[in-house]
């Protein structure tokens, strides 16, 4: 399991001009490791995740997931690849209000064409892994913000993804809960062997990351070597 971004350049239309959101970015993330990506607002962090998630096609460069290069895949093939191999955690949990925590996870199996009932044991194991075994039957309004974000993380892992992409998961949480979510992501990365990219603007949380990459004006640098 691994994720490779090779020489990615992404531009957006900007009036008559083009704005370069990612400038020749290369990043390899081995399975079982977490790379944190930090950088100022507008530096290209979310664009990097959108390209890695195959939600946005770059102007040039390649995305390789688990040995498969995504260049030239159809929209349908990409949708399938995402469902099978990529877990995505955005800033806001976007849980379905009427479903319990366990059901939020089981829906993912259903979308992947598997039986939600058969997926129940895995859903329970993942809820246990994020410390929510007791809250499995609660709906989002019965959970705290930190608990909802942990359901979100467990849901992203439901289909056993090779790649886990996480965008500013702590921005709605206080410092202590934010730190707990980062520790959880690091532990799950090692346990589930995912190739994880975690975008954050809060460096204070990053003691547990395997590696920290910095983005400035769309250019990525890796100051510290992989531990
Ligand atoms: P970050 O997540 O680090 O704040 P983004 O990746 O969201 O940065 O944005 C990088 C740059 O690309 C910014 O200048 C932003 O305004 C621009 N940008 C992001 N998304 C779009 C878009 N869909 N269309 C045009 N410009 C965009
Ligand atoms: Mg962003």
XYZ file of C-alpha atoms and ligand atoms in Angstrom:
255
model
C 0.000 0.000 0.000
C 1.343 3.390 -0.938
C 0.540 6.713 -2.543
C 2.820 8.530 -4.979
C 2.372 11.990 -6.392
C 4.923 12.649 -9.118
C 5.698 16.080 -10.540
C 2.144 17.373 -10.057
C 1.297 20.802 -11.425
C -2.227 22.172 -11.027
C -3.461 25.548 -12.226
C -6.831 27.255 -11.921
C -8.270 29.914 -14.210
C -7.736 33.343 -12.639
C -9.318 36.013 -14.820
C -7.322 36.020 -18.067
C -4.445 34.387 -16.246
C -3.740 31.045 -14.517
C -3.069 30.659 -10.833
C -0.581 27.900 -9.999
C -1.994 26.019 -7.001
C 0.545 23.158 -7.140
C 3.966 23.573 -8.680
C 5.824 20.335 -9.583
C 4.936 18.554 -6.374
C 6.439 15.121 -5.749
C 5.533 13.136 -2.640
C 5.724 9.419 -1.841
C 3.813 8.142 1.164
C 4.522 4.513 2.125
C 1.747 2.406 3.648
C 1.671 2.544 7.438
C 3.090 6.063 7.611
C 1.610 9.492 8.205
C 2.886 12.573 6.399
C 1.631 15.842 7.819
C 1.336 18.743 5.383
C 1.519 22.245 6.833
C 1.496 25.652 5.197
C -0.302 28.984 5.241
C -3.867 29.421 4.074
C -4.022 29.437 0.267
C -0.690 27.617 -0.146
C -2.260 24.623 -1.922
C -2.848 22.058 0.843
C -6.463 21.258 -0.043
C -5.570 21.217 -3.732
C -2.902 18.615 -2.965
C -5.470 16.427 -1.205
C -8.018 16.890 -4.003
C -5.446 15.682 -6.550
C -4.377 12.766 -4.337
C -8.061 11.865 -3.925
C -8.430 11.877 -7.738
C -11.229 14.445 -7.336
C -9.249 16.979 -9.385
C -7.123 16.118 -12.429
C -3.807 17.985 -12.470
C -2.465 19.796 -15.562
C 0.511 17.428 -15.474
C 2.043 14.769 -13.284
C 0.834 11.383 -12.073
C -1.002 9.969 -9.091
C -0.226 6.329 -8.293
C -2.313 4.477 -5.737
C -1.263 1.024 -4.642
C 0.749 0.584 -7.842
C -2.056 1.781 -10.147
C -1.480 4.987 -12.100
C -4.701 6.964 -12.408
C -3.769 8.816 -15.603
C -6.295 8.130 -18.360
C -8.892 6.458 -16.138
C -12.534 7.276 -16.867
C -14.721 9.042 -14.296
C -16.424 5.740 -13.533
C -13.102 3.971 -12.983
C -11.942 6.768 -10.696
C -15.167 6.616 -8.669
C -14.652 2.890 -8.225
C -10.978 3.350 -7.296
C -11.902 5.996 -4.705
C -14.576 3.829 -3.139
C -12.250 0.840 -2.845
C -8.918 2.400 -1.968
C -9.270 5.928 -0.613
C -10.625 7.121 2.723
C -11.321 10.846 2.909
C -11.870 12.905 6.063
C -12.857 16.510 5.574
C -13.018 19.324 8.082
C -16.736 18.909 8.735
C -17.916 15.374 9.480
C -21.033 15.510 7.214
C -22.712 12.641 9.022
C -26.248 11.685 8.043
C -28.517 13.068 10.799
C -30.938 10.138 10.912
C -28.339 7.342 11.173
C -26.614 5.943 14.246
C -22.816 5.915 14.453
C -22.721 2.222 13.474
C -25.078 2.824 10.536
C -22.902 5.695 9.222
C -20.143 3.101 8.806
C -22.358 0.334 7.438
C -23.601 2.644 4.674
C -20.047 2.666 3.291
C -20.139 -1.106 2.839
C -23.522 -0.773 1.154
C -22.128 1.807 -1.312
C -19.372 -0.677 -2.083
C -21.984 -3.307 -2.950
C -21.570 -5.320 0.238
C -24.176 -6.308 2.778
C -24.509 -3.749 5.623
C -25.406 -6.582 8.011
C -22.187 -8.456 7.230
C -20.265 -5.203 7.644
C -21.533 -4.760 11.189
C -18.633 -6.539 12.944
C -16.075 -4.353 11.172
C -18.125 -1.242 11.968
C -18.128 -2.217 15.646
C -14.377 -2.965 15.634
C -13.626 0.435 14.088
C -15.930 2.280 16.493
C -14.105 0.489 19.291
C -10.750 1.527 17.768
C -11.800 5.186 17.865
C -13.101 4.838 21.433
C -16.810 4.932 20.597
C -17.977 1.363 21.248
C -20.452 2.686 23.807
C -21.837 5.309 21.415
C -22.535 2.961 18.465
C -26.308 3.493 18.688
C -26.200 7.257 19.016
C -27.171 9.669 16.266
C -25.004 12.706 15.410
C -26.972 15.142 17.608
C -26.298 12.867 20.595
C -22.514 13.033 20.036
C -19.990 15.774 20.847
C -17.997 17.514 18.094
C -14.937 15.387 18.868
C -16.997 12.203 18.844
C -18.551 13.126 15.487
C -15.088 13.662 14.021
C -14.043 10.226 15.331
C -17.089 8.624 13.649
C -16.012 10.432 10.474
C -12.519 8.907 10.749
C -13.861 5.412 11.450
C -16.188 5.751 8.450
C -13.270 6.669 6.177
C -11.567 3.397 7.211
C -14.624 1.219 6.688
C -13.672 -0.062 3.231
C -10.091 -0.811 4.330
C -8.509 1.922 2.187
C -4.864 1.902 1.054
C -4.823 5.680 1.295
C -6.227 7.979 3.983
C -6.531 11.700 3.198
C -7.401 14.077 6.012
C -8.004 17.839 5.680
C -7.787 19.961 8.843
C -9.731 17.532 11.047
C -9.158 19.525 14.218
C -10.216 22.995 13.119
C -13.582 22.722 14.890
C -12.061 21.193 18.050
C -10.292 22.628 21.085
C -6.584 21.941 21.553
C -6.908 18.850 23.730
C -9.535 17.170 21.544
C -7.595 18.161 18.442
C -4.433 16.525 19.793
C -6.400 13.365 20.632
C -7.734 13.169 17.058
C -4.195 13.482 15.624
C -2.893 10.783 17.984
C -5.784 8.581 16.901
C -5.028 9.137 13.201
C -1.386 8.243 13.754
C -2.252 5.052 15.625
C -4.829 3.990 13.021
C -2.333 4.684 10.212
C 0.102 2.250 11.792
C -2.580 -0.342 12.653
C -4.437 -0.235 9.327
C -1.246 0.294 7.254
C -2.724 3.231 5.343
C -0.628 5.742 3.413
C -1.900 8.844 5.227
C -1.667 12.530 4.371
C -2.845 14.855 7.130
C -3.266 18.532 6.302
C -3.214 20.879 9.240
C -2.227 24.450 10.016
C -1.567 23.593 13.645
C 2.037 22.467 14.100
C 1.510 21.886 17.819
C -0.273 18.634 17.020
C 2.433 17.124 14.923
C 4.764 15.410 17.352
C 3.335 12.029 16.318
C 3.692 12.471 12.532
C 6.268 10.287 10.762
C 7.206 13.228 8.583
C 6.250 16.860 8.085
C 6.072 18.435 4.609
C 5.669 22.173 4.085
C 3.794 23.859 1.253
C 4.446 27.447 0.205
C 2.878 28.941 -2.918
C 2.173 25.482 -4.297
C 5.714 24.181 -3.796
C 6.262 21.309 -1.411
C 9.390 20.735 0.618
C 10.324 17.934 2.976
C 12.625 19.413 5.604
C 13.021 16.313 7.751
C 13.884 12.909 6.295
C 11.552 9.962 6.797
C 12.044 8.430 10.183
P -5.082 25.764 1.281
O -5.861 24.520 1.462
O -3.621 25.631 1.616
O -5.682 26.932 1.995
P -6.029 25.682 -1.484
O -5.482 24.454 -2.094
O -7.454 25.666 -1.056
O -5.073 26.145 -0.281
O -5.844 26.880 -2.508
C -4.611 27.132 -3.195
C -4.824 28.319 -4.145
O -5.719 27.914 -5.176
C -5.459 29.526 -3.482
O -4.924 30.678 -4.078
C -6.936 29.381 -3.823
O -7.555 30.647 -3.865
C -6.882 28.745 -5.194
N -8.038 27.855 -5.452
C -8.396 26.788 -4.728
N -9.459 26.167 -5.276
C -9.776 26.868 -6.395
C -10.778 26.737 -7.415
N -11.670 25.729 -7.386
N -10.791 27.648 -8.412
C -9.881 28.653 -8.454
N -8.912 28.845 -7.536
C -8.854 27.970 -6.517
Mg -7.532 24.080 2.695
